[in-house]
Short mmCIF file of C-alpha atoms in Angstrom, two decimals:
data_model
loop_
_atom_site.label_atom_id
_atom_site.label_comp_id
_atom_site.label_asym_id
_atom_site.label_seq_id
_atom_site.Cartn_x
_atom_site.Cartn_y
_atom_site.Cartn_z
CA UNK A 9 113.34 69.75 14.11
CA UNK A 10 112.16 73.76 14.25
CA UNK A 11 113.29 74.92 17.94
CA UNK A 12 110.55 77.30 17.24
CA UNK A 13 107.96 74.99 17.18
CA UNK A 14 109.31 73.24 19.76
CA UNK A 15 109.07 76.05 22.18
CA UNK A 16 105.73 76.80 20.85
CA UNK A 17 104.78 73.22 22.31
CA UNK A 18 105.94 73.68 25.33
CA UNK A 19 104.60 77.02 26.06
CA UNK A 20 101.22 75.58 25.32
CA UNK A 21 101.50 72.44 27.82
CA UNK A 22 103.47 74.07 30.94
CA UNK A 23 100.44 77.28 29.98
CA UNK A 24 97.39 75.09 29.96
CA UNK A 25 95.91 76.98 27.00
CA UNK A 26 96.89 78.38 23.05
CA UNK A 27 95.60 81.93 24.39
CA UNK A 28 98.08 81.97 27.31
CA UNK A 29 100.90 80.76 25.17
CA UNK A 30 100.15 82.99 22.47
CA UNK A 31 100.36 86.17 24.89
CA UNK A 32 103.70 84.87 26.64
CA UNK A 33 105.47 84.10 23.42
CA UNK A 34 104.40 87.66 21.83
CA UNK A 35 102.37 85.74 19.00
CA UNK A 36 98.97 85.37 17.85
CA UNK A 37 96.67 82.34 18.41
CA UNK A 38 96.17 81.56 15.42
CA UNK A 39 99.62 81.47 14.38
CA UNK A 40 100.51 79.11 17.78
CA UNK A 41 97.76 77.13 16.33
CA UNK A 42 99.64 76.76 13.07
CA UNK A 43 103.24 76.18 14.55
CA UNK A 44 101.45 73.16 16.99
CA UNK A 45 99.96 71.75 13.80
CA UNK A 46 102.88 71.99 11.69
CA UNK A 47 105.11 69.99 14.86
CA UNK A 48 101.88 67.37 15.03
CA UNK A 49 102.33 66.97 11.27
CA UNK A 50 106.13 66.18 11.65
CA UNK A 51 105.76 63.56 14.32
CA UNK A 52 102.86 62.48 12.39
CA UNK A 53 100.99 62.03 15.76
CA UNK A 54 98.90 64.32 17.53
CA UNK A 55 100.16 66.53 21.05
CA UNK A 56 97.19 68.16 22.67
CA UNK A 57 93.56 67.15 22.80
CA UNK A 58 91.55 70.56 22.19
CA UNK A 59 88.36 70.81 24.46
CA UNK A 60 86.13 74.49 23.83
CA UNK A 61 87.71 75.37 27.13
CA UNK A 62 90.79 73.44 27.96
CA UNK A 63 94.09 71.84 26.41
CA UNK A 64 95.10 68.67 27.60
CA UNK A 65 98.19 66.48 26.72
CA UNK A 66 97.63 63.39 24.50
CA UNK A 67 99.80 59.88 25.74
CA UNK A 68 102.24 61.32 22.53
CA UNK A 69 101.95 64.92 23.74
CA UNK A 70 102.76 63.37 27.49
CA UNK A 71 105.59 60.99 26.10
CA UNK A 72 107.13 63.86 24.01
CA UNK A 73 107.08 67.24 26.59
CA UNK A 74 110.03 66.15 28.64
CA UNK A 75 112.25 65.37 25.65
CA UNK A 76 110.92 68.95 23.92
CA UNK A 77 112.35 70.51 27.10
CA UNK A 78 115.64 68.40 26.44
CA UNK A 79 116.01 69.46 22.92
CA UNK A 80 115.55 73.56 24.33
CA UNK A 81 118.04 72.94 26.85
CA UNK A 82 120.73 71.34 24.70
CA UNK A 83 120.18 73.50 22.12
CA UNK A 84 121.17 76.41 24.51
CA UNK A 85 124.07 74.56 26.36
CA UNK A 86 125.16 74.36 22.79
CA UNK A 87 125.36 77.87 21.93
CA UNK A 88 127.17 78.60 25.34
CA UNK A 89 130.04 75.68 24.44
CA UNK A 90 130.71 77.35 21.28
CA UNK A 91 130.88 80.63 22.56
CA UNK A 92 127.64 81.98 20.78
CA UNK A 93 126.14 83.51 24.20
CA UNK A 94 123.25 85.36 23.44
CA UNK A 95 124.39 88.85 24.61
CA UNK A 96 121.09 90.50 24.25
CA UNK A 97 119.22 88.28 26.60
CA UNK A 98 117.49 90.19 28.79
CA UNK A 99 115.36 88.31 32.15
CA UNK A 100 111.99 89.99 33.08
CA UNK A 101 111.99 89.22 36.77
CA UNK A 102 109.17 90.66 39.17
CA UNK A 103 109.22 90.15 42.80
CA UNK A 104 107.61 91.92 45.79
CA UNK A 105 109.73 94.70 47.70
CA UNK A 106 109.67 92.83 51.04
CA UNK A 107 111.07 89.58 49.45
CA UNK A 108 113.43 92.39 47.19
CA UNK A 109 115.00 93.23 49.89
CA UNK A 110 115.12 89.74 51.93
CA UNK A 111 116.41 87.55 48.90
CA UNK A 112 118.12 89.49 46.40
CA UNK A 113 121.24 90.88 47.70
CA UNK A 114 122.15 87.14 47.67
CA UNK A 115 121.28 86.56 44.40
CA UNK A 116 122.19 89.02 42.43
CA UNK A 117 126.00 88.84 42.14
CA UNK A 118 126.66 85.51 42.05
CA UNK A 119 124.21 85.34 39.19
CA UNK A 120 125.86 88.16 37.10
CA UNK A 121 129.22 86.56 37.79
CA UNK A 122 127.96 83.12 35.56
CA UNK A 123 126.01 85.46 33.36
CA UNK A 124 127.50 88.58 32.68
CA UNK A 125 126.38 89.37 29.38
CA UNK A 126 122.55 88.13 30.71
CA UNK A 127 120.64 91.57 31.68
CA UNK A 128 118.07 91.20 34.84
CA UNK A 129 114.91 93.97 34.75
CA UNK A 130 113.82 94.20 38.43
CA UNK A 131 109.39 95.01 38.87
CA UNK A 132 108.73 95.40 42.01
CA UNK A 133 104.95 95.57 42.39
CA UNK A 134 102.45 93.54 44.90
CA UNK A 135 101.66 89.79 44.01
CA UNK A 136 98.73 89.89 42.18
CA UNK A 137 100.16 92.76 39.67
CA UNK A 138 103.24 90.70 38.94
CA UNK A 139 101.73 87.85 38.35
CA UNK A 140 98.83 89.13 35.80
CA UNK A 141 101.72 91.26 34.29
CA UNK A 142 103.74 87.82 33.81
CA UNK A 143 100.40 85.60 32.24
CA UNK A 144 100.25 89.16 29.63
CA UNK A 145 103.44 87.99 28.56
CA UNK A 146 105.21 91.39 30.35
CA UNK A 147 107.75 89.32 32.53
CA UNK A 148 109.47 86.15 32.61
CA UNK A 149 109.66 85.04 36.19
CA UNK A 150 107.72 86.06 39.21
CA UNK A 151 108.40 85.42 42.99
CA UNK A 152 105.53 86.34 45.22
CA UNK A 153 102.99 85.74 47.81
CA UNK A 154 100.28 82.91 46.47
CA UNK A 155 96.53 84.88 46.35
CA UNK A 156 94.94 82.03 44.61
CA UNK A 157 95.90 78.65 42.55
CA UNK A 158 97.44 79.80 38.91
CA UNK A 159 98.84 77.41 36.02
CA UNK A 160 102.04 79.22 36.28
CA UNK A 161 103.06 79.37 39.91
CA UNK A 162 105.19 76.50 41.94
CA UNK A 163 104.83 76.60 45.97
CA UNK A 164 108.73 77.30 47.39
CA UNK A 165 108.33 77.31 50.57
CA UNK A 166 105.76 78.82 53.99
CA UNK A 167 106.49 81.94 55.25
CA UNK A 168 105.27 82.12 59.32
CA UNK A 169 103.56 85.43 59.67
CA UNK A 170 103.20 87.65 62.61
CA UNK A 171 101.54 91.02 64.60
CA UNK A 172 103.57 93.54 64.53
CA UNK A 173 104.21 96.81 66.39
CA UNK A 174 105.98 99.01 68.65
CA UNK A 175 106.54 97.52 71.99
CA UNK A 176 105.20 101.05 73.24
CA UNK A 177 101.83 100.41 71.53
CA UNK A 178 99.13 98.87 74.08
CA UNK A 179 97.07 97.04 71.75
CA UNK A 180 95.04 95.44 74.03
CA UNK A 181 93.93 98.60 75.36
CA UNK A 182 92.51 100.12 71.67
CA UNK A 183 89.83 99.80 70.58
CA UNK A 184 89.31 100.23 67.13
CA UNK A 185 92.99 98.81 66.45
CA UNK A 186 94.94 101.25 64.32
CA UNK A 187 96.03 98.99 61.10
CA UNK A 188 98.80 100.14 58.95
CA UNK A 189 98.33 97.79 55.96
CA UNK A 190 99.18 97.62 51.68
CA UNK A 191 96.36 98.53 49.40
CA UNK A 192 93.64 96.54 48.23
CA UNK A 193 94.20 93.34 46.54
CA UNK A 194 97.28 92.42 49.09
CA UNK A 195 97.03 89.09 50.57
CA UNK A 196 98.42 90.06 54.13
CA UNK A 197 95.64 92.93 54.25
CA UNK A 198 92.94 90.72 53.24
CA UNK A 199 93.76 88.44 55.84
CA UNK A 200 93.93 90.95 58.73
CA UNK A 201 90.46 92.24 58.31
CA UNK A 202 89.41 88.75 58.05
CA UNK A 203 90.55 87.80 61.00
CA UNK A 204 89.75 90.84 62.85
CA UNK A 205 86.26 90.54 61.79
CA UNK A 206 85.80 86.95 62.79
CA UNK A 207 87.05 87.42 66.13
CA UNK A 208 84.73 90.18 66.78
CA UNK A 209 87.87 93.14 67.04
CA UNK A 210 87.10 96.74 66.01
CA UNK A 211 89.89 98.14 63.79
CA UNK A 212 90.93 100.66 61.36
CA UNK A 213 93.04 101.60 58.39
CA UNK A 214 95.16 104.37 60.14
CA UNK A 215 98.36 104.38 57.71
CA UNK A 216 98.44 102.75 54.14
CA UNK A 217 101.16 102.21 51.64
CA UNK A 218 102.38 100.10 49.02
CA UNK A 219 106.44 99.71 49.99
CA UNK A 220 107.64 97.98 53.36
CA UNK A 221 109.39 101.56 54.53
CA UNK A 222 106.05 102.89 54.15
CA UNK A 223 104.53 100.45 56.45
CA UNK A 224 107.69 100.07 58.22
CA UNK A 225 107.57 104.04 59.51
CA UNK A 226 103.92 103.72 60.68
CA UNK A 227 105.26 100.87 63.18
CA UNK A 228 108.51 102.36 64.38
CA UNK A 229 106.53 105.63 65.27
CA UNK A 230 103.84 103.44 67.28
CA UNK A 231 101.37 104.29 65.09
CA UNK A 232 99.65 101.20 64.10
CA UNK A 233 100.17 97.10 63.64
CA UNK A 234 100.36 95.72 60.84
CA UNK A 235 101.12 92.07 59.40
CA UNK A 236 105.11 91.05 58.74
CA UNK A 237 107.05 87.73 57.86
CA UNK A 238 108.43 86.72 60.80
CA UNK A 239 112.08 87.35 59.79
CA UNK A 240 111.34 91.18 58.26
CA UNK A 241 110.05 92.38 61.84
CA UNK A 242 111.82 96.45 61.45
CA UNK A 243 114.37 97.24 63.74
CA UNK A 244 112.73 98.62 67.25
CA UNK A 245 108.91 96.96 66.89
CA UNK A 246 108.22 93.35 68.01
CA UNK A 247 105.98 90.38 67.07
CA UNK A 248 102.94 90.78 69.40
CA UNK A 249 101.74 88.11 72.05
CA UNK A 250 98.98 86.20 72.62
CA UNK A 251 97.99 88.72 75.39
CA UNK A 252 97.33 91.29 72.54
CA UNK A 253 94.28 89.59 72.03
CA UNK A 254 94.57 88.83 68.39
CA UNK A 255 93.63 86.12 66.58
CA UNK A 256 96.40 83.98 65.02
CA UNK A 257 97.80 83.84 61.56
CA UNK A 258 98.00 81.73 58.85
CA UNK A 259 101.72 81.21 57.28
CA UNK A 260 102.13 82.74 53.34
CA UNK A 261 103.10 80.79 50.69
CA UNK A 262 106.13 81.87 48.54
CA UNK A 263 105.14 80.64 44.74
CA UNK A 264 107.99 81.00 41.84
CA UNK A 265 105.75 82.26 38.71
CA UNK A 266 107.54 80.89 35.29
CA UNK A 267 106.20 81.70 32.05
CA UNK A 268 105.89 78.91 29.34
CA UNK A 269 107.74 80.52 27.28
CA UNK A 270 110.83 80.62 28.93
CA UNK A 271 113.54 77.89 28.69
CA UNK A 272 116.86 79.32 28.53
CA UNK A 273 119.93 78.08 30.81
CA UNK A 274 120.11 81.86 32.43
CA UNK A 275 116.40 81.69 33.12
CA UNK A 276 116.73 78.18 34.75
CA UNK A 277 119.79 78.83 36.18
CA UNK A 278 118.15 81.85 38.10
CA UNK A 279 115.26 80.43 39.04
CA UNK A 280 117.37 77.56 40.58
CA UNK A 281 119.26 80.16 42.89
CA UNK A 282 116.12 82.16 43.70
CA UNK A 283 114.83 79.04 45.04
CA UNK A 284 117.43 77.59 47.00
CA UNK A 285 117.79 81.19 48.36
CA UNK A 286 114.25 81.08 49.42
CA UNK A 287 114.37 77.38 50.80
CA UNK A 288 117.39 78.52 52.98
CA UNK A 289 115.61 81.75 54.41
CA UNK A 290 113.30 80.43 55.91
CA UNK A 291 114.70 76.93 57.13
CA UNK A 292 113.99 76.66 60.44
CA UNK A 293 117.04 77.53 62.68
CA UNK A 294 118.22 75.23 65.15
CA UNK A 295 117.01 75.74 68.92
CA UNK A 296 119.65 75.94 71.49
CA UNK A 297 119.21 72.71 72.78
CA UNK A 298 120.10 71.06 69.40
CA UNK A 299 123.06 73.25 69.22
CA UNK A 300 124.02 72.24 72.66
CA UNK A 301 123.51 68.30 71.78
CA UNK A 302 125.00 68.36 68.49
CA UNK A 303 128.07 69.84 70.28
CA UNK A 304 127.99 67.13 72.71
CA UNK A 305 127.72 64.80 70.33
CA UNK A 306 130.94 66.34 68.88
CA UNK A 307 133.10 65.51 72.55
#
């Protein structure tokens, strides 16, 4: 059976769609429209029910999916056993610079050190870029902030968000509150004039920038607030009160982006470790009274 067309399957059920398959395997419609009929023809049964504006799996196209995946995955455990590692492999991987910086020094080496030959392309870009970049077929895996529900993206874990400034700042005392916030079209942003807004506060956009040093230099100085993860407060600011008077925030979620396309070991394999990295980050850590009982419980 044509690993081609298997791959063309898949990237058409994990996508939701011929047009998004077609972009993220570099290919035409019409020609993943061929490739799907030519695998239908085979099996002499048929995969995917076409609607004018969705793709659905048949019972067959349900049954068959997980052992399409199988076939990809063996096929590339194969090559590896035999020594016929594909040194031109190269991973597309976008991520924000925040999370850059919070999850990929712990990635990064042990990954080369499985899969040296395996070449990683770092975009670091806000959420929503990387993630229309990824559906155009421009990169292979995305982790980011969730803006809204997408075929492609798989919830990894909450990420507690806080107020954050210089402990020299009086917030409760300004009025409009400076802001220092990413551009338009970032997810923290949108929710800090939200919020503001609703809870009647008077602020302003005093300090804007697209990297977390940006941001990060507008706090440290006591220049503005702004809106962090709770674990990438910068050295000398603090997470703000509830006698700052604002209103509370609603956690992130971290989403892993894949695109249907991919299916090799590397790509899984990094995806795996990205994940678990995540998971780990932001597991809660223990308070000191279940430090102090699990020791007693150690006597």
């Amino acid at each position: 059976m044509d690993i081609e067309l298997l791959r063309t399957f898949v990237a058409v059920a994990e996508s939701g769609g011929f047009s998004a398959a077609a972009k993220s395997l570099n290919r035409t419609q019409s020609a993943v429209s061929l490739q799907i009929k030519r695998l239908e023809d085979q099996l002499n049964d048929s995969l995917l029910q076409r609607t004018s504006r969705s793709v659905a799996l048949t019972p067959a196209g349900a049954t068959f999916l997980p052992y399409a995946r199988r076939m990809l995955r063996l096929q590339e455990e194969a090559q590896l056993a035999v020594g016929q590692r594909n040194s031109s492999e190269t991973i597309r991987f976008g991520i924000t610079d925040e999370q850059a910086q919070a999850y990929l020094p712990n990635i990064l080496a042990p990954f080369t050190e499985t899969f040296p030959d395996v070449q990683i392309e770092i975009t670091c870009d806000q959420s929503t870029e990387l993630v229309a970049a990824l559906q155009d077929g421009l990169l292979d895996m995305v982790l980011c902030i969730r803006h809204r529900a997408t075929p492609t993206g798989t919830p990894v874990a909450t990420q507690p968000l806080v107020w954050v400034a210089s402990p020299d700042l009086k917030v409760n005392r300004m009025n409009p509150i400076p802001l220092a916030l990413n551009p338009e079209g970032c997810v923290y942003r949108a929710q800090a004039l939200s919020l503001l807004s609703k809870a009647g506060k008077r602020w302003r956009i005093a300090w804007t920038s697209q990297s977390p040093t940006g941001i990060n230099l507008a706090l440290t100085a006591g220049l503005a607030v702004s809106i962090k993860a709770d674990r990438s407060i910068p050295e000398g600011c603090i997470a703000l009160e509830d006698t700052a008077g604002l209103p509370p925030l609603k956690p992130a979620v971290v989403e892993l982006h894949r695109s249907p396309a991919g299916t090799s070991l590397a790509l899984d394999t990094l995806a795996d470790m990205i994940a678990d990295t995540v998971v780990q980050h932001h597991a809660p850590s223990p308070s000191v009274t279940e430090t102090a009982s699990a020791a007693d419980n150690r006597k």
